[in-house]
Coordinates of C-alpha atoms in Angstrom, one line a residue:
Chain A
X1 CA -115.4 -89.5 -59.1
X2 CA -112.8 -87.6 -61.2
X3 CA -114.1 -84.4 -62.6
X4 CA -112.8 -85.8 -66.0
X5 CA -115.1 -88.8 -65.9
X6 CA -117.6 -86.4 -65.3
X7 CA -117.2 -84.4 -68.3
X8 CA -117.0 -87.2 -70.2
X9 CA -120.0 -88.9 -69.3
X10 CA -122.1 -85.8 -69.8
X11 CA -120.4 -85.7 -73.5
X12 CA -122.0 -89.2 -73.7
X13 CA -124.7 -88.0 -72.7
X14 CA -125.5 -85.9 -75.1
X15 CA -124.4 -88.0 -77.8
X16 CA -120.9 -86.2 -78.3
X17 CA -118.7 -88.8 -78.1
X18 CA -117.4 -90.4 -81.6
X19 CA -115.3 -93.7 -82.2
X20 CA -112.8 -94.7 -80.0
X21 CA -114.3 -92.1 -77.2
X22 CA -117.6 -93.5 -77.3
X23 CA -116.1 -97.2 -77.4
X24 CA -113.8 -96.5 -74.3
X25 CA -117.2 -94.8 -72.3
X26 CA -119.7 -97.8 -73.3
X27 CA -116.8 -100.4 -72.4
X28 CA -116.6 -98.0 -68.7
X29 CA -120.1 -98.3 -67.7
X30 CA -121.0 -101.2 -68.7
X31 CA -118.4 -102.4 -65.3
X32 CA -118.8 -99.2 -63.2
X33 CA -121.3 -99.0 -60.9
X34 CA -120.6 -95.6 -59.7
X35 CA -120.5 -94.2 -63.7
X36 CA -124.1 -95.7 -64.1
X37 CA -125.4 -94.0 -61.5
X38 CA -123.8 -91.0 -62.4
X39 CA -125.2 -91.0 -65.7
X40 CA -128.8 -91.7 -64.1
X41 CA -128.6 -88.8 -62.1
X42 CA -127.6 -86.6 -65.0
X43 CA -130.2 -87.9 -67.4
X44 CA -133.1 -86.9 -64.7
X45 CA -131.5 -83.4 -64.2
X46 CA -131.5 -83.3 -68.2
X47 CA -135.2 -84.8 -68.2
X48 CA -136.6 -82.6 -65.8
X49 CA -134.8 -79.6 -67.5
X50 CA -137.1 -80.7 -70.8
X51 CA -139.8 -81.5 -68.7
X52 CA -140.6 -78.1 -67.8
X53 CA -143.2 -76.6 -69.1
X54 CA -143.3 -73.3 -71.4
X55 CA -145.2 -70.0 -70.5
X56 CA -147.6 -68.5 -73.3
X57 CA -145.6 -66.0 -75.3
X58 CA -146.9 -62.7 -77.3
X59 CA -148.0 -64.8 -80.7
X60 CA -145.2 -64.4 -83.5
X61 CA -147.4 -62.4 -86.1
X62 CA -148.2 -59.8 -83.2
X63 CA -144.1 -59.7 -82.0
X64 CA -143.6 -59.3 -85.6
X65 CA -145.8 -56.4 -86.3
X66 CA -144.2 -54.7 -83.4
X67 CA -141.2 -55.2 -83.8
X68 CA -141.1 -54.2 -87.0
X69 CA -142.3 -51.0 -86.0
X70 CA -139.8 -50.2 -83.4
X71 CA -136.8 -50.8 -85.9
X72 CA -134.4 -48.0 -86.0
X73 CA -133.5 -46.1 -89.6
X74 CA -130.1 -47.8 -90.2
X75 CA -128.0 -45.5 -92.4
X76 CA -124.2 -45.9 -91.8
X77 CA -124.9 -49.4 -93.6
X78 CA -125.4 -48.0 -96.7
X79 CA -123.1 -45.1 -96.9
X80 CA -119.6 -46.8 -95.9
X81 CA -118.4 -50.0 -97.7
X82 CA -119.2 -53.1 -95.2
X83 CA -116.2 -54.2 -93.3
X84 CA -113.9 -56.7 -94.8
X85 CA -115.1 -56.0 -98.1
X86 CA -112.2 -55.2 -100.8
X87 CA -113.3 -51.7 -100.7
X88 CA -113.1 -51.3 -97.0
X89 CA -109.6 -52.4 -97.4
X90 CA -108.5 -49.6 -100.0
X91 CA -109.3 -47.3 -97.3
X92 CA -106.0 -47.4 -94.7
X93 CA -104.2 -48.4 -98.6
X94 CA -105.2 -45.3 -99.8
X95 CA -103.9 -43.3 -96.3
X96 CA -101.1 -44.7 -96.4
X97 CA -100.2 -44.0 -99.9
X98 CA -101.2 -40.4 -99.3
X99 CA -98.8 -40.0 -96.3
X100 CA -96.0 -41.4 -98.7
X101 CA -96.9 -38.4 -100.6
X102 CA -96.9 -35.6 -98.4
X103 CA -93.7 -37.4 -97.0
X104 CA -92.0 -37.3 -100.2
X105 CA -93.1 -34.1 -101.5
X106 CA -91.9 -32.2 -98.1
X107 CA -89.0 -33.8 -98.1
X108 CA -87.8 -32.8 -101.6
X109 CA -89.2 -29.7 -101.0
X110 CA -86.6 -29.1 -98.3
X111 CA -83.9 -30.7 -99.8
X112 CA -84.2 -28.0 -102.9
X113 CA -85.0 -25.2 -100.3
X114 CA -81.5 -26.5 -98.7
X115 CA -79.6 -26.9 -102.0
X116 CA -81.3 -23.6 -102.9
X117 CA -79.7 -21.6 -100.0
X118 CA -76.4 -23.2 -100.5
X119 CA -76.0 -22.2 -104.1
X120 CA -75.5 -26.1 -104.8
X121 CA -77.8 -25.5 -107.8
X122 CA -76.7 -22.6 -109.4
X123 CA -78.2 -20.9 -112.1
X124 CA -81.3 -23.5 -111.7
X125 CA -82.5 -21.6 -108.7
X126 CA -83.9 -18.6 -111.2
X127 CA -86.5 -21.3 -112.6
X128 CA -87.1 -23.1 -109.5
X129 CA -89.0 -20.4 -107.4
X130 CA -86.6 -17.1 -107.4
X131 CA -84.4 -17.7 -104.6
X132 CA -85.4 -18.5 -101.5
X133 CA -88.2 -18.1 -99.6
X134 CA -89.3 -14.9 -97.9
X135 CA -91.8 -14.6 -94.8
X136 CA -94.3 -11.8 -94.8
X137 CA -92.6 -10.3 -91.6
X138 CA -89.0 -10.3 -93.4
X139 CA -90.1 -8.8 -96.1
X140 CA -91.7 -6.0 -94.2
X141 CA -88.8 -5.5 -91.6
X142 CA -86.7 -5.4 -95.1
X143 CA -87.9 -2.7 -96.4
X144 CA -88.4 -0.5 -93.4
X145 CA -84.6 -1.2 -91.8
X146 CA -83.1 -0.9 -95.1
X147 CA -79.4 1.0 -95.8
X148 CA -80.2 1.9 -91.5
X149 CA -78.8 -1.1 -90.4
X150 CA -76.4 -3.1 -92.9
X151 CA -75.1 -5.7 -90.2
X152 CA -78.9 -6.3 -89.2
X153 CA -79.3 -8.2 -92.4
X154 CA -77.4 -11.2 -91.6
X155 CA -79.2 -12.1 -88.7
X156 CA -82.9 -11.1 -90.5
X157 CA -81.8 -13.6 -93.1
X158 CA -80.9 -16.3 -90.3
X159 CA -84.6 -15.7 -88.5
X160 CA -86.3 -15.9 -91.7
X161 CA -84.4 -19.2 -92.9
X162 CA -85.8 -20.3 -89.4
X163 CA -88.8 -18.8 -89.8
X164 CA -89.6 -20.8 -93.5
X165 CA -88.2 -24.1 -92.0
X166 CA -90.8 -23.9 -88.9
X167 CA -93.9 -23.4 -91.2
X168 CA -92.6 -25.8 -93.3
X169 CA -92.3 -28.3 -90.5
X170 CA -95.9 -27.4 -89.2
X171 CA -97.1 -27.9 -93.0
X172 CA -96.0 -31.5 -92.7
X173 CA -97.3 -32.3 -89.2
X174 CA -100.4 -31.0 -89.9
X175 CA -101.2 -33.2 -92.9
X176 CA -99.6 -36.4 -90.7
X177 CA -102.1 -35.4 -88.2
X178 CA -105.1 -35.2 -90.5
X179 CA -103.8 -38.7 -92.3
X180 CA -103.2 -40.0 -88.5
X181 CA -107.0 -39.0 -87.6
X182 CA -108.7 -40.5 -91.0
X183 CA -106.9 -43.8 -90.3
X184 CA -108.5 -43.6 -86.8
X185 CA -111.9 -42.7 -87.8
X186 CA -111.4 -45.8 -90.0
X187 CA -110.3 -48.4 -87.3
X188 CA -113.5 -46.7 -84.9
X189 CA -115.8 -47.5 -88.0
X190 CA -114.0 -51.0 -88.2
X191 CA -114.3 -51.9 -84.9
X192 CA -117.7 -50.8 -84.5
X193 CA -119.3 -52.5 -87.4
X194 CA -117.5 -56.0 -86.2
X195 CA -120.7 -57.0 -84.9
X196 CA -121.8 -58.1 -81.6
X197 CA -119.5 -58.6 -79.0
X198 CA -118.3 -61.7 -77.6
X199 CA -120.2 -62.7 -74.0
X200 CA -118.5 -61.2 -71.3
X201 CA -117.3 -64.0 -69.3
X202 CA -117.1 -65.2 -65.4
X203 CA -115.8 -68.2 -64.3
X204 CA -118.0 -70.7 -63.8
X205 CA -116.6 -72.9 -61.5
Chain B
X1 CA -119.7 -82.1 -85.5
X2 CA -120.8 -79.9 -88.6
X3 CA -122.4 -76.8 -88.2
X4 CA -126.5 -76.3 -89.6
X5 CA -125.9 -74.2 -92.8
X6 CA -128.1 -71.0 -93.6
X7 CA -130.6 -72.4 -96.2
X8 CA -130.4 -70.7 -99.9
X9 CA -134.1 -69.1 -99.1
X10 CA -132.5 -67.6 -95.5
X11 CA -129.2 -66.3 -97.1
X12 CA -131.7 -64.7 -99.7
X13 CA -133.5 -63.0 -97.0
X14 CA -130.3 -61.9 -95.5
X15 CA -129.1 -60.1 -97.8
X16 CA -132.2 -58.0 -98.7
X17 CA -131.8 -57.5 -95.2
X18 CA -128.5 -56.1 -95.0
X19 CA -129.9 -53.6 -97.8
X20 CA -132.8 -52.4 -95.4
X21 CA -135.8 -54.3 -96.1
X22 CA -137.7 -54.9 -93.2
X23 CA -140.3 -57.3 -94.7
X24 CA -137.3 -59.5 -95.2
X25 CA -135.7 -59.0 -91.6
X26 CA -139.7 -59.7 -90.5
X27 CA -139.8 -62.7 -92.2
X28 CA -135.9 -63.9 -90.2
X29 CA -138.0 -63.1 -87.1
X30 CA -140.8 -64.9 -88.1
X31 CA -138.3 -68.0 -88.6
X32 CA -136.2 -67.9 -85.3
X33 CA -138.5 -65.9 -82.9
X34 CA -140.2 -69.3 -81.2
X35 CA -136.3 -70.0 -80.6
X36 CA -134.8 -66.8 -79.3
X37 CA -137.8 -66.0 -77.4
X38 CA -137.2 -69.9 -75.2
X39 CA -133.4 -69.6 -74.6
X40 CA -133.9 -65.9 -73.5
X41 CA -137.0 -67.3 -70.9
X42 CA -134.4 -69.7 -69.7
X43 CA -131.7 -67.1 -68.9
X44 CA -133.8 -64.8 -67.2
X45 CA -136.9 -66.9 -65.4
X46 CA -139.6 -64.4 -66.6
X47 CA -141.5 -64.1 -68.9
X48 CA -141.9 -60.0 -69.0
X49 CA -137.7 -60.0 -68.8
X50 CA -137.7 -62.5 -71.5
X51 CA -140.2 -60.6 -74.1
X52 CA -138.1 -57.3 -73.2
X53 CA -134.8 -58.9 -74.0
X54 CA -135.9 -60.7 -77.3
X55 CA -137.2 -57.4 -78.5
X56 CA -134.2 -55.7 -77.4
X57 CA -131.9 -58.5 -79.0
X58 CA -133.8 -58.3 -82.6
X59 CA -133.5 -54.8 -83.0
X60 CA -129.2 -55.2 -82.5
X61 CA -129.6 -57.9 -84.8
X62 CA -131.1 -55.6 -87.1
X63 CA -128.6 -52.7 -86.7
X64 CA -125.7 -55.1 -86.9
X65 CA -126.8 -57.0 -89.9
X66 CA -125.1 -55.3 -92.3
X67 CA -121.6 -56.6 -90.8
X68 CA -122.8 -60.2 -90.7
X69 CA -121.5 -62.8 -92.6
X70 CA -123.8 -64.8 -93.9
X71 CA -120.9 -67.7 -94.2
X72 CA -122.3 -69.3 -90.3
X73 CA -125.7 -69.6 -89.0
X74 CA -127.9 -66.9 -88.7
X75 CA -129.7 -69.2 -85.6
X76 CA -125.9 -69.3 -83.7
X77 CA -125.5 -65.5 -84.4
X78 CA -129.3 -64.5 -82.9
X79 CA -129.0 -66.8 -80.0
X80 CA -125.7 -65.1 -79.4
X81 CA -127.1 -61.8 -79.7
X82 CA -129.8 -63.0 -77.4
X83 CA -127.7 -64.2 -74.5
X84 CA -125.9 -60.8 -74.0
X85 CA -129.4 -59.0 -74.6
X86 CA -130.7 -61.4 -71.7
X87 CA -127.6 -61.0 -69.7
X88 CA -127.9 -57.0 -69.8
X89 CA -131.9 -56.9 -69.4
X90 CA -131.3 -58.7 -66.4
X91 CA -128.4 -56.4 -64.8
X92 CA -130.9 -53.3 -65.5
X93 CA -134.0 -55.1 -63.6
X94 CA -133.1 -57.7 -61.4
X95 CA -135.4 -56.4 -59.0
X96 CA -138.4 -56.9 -61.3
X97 CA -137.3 -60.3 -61.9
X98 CA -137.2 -61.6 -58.0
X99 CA -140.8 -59.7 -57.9
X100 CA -142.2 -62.0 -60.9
X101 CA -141.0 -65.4 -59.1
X102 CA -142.3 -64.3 -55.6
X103 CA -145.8 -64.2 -57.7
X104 CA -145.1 -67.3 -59.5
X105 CA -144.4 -69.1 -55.9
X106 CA -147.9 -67.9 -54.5
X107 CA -150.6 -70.7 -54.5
X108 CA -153.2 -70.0 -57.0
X109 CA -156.3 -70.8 -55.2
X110 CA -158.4 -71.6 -58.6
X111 CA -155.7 -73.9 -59.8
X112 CA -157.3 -76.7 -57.2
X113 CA -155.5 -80.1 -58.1
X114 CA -152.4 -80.9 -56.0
X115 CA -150.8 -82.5 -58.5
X116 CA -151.1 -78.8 -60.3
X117 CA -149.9 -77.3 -57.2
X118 CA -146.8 -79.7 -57.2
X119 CA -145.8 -79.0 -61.2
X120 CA -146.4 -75.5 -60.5
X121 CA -143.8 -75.8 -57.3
X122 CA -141.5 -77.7 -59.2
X123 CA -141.1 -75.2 -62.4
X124 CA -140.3 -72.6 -59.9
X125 CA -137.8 -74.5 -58.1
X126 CA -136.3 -75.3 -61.3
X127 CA -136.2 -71.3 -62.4
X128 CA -134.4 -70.8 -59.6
X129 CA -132.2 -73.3 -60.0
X130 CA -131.1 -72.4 -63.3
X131 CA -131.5 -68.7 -62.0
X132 CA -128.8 -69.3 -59.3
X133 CA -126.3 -70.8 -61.8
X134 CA -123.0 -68.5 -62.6
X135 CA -123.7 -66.4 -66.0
X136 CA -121.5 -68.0 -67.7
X137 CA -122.9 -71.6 -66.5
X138 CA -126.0 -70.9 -67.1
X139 CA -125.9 -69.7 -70.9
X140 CA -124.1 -73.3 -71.9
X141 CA -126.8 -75.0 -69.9
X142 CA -129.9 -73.2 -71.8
X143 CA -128.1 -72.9 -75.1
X144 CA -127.7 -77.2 -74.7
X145 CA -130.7 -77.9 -73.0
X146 CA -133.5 -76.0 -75.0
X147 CA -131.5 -74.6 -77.7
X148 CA -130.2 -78.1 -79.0
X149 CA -126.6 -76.4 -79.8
X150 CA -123.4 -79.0 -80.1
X151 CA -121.1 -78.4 -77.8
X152 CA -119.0 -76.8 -81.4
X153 CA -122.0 -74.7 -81.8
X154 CA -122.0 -73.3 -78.1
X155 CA -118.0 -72.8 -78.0
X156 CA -119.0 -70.7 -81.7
X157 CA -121.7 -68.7 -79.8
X158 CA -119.9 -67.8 -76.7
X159 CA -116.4 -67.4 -78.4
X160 CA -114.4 -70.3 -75.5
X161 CA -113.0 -73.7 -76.4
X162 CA -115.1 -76.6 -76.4
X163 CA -113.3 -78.1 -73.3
X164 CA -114.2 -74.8 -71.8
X165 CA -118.2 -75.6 -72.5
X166 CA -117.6 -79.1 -71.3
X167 CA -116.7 -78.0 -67.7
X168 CA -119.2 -75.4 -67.5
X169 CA -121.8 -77.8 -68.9
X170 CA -120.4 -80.2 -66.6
X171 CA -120.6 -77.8 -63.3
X172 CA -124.1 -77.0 -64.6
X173 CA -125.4 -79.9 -64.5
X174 CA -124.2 -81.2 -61.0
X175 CA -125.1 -78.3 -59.2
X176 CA -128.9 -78.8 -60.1
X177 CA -128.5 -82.0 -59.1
X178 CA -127.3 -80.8 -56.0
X179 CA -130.6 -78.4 -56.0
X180 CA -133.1 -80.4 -57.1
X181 CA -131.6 -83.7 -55.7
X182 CA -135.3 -84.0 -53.3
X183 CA -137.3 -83.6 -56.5
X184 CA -134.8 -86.0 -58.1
X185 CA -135.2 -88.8 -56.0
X186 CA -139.4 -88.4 -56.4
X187 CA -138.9 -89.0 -59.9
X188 CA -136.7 -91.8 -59.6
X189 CA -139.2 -93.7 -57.5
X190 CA -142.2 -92.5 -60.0
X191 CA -140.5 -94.3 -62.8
X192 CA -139.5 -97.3 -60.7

């Protein structure tokens, strides 16, 4: 017998075939031997399946009592919004909108740091900040080589300008990195508050 | 087919559940226990394993409440809950498990009446039967068989297509017959 026929009659069998189906099956058996027996066969295994009798379990009340006990204190429930709420949503939102910030605010940071040291803004530069930037170690080095070493000071200059851009540049990535790990923490939280997990699977045949 | 829906009283008791209160989640016990409690016998063949796992598949229910939603049925969600529970209790102990049938196979000398003798043979045949079926077999047997799930339901509860619980349903089903075909044919001639 095809393994299709097969299926089909235990569908009939337990009443899930509809219309046309069910018509087509009932029209089947009622000239195929083979089908009929089939379908006998399968109705004992499914009869001696119900048939079986049932072992004493603890009573309800008492598996209730000790269950109840054994409960563990749930309390990620109610700090963070439930998944799929609206709420829970704002969240990456929210990240993402903050690394638009940082992005925009260090990048017009070193586009007037680079207009700045190009004198493309002019007498602005007094009320922007007072010239450009200085690093701690400039500064000092400054003030101990200075009127020793007059051709010394182009290449200070140069470090520090390298100097400022690097810290800059380690500013940013270190806020992409904290916005990076939030939005992880978020997905963990996400995808451990889905619920159970689906059955794990083997092939059955 | 349509789905059972979660009655107004049940999706009450949900949600004071979801907020932590335990007389509520006791009372969603109460309800489904009787259930859970048969499908997870059925997977495992033991009645220690079974108790274990229904525990064990109550208290995830109650940790992962608060992410349920209470749009499907609570029953579906538990009785998936309690299949993996039964699946992993019986990965952790299937020693203990092959130890309970051996003593459920022994004769009990005060039981006297063949015909006692006989049943008692028969369940354990049929344990094993079901016992010996593939994992995956074996939950859409027991979910169909004493949980009463349509084959929608079961495809819902395992996450696969519903041709997908038809085959394994299907391959269930022949290989008891294959098993039990001695016990079978007794049973036939009884009723003739």
């Amino acid at each position: 017998m095809h393994e299709k026929t097969c299926t089909l009659l235990n569908a009939y069998l337990d009443g899930e075939l509809h219309e046309q189906r069910l018509r087509e099956m009932e029209t089947h058996l009622a000239s195929c031997a083979a089908c009929q027996n089939e379908l006998r066969e399968l109705r004992l295994v499914s009869d001696l399946l119900q048939a079986d009798t049932v072992p004493v379990f603890t009573p309800t009340e008492r598996f209730v009592s000790q269950l109840t006990l054994s409960l563990p204190r749930r309390t990620l429930g109610k700090q963070l919004p439930k998944p799929n709420s609206p709420a829970w949503w704002l969240v990456p939102v929210g990240l993402l909108g903050a690394w638009f910030f940082v992005q925009t605010v260090f990048t017009l940071t070193d586009l007037v740091s680079a207009a700045n040291l190009t004198g493309l803004l002019g007498h602005a530069s007094g009320w922007l900040g007072g010239g450009a930037q200085e690093s701690i170690w400039f500064s000092t080095a400054t003030s101990l080589f200075s009127g020793q070493e007059a051709g010394a000071q182009p290449t200070l200059s140069l470090l520090n300008n390298v100097s400022v851009f690097g810290a800059n540049l380690l500013s940013g990535f270190l806020w992409q990195a904290v916005i990076v790990l939030l939005y992880w923490a978020w997905l963990s939280i996400w995808w451990l508050g889905r619920g159970p997990r689906p059955m794990e699977m083997r092939n059955a045949s | 087919m349509a789905q059972p829906q979660t009655s107004d009283t049940e999706t009450s008791l949900i949600e004071q559940a979801q907020n932590g209160d335990r007389n509520a989640f006791g009372e969603l016990v109460r309800r489904h226990y009787q259930g859970v409690v048969l499908v997870v016998y059925r997977m495992c063949g033991d009645t220690g394993l079974a108790e274990d796992a229904t525990q064990e598949a109550f208290i995830r229910a109650w940790v992962n409440l608060p992410s349920y939603q209470p749009k499907g049925c609570l029953r579906n969600w538990l009785y998936r809950i309690a299949v993996n529970a039964a699946m992993d209790v019986l990965r952790r102990k299937p020693e203990e498990a092959l130890e309970d049938e051996e003593v459920l196979m022994m004769p009990d000398q005060a039981a006297g009446p063949e015909t006692v003798l006989i049943e008692k043979e028969r369940a354990t045949l049929l344990r094993q039967a079901i016992k010996s079926l593939p994992e995956a077999a074996r939950s859409v047997l027991v979910l169909r068989e004493y949980g009463g799930l349509s084959y929608q339901e079961i495809a819902s509860v395992l996450d696969v297509p519903v041709g997908t619980v038809m085959s394994r349903l299907n391959y269930a089903r022949n290989r008891l017959r294959e098993i039990l075909k001695g016990y079978l044919v007794n049973t036939e001639s009884e009723h003739a």
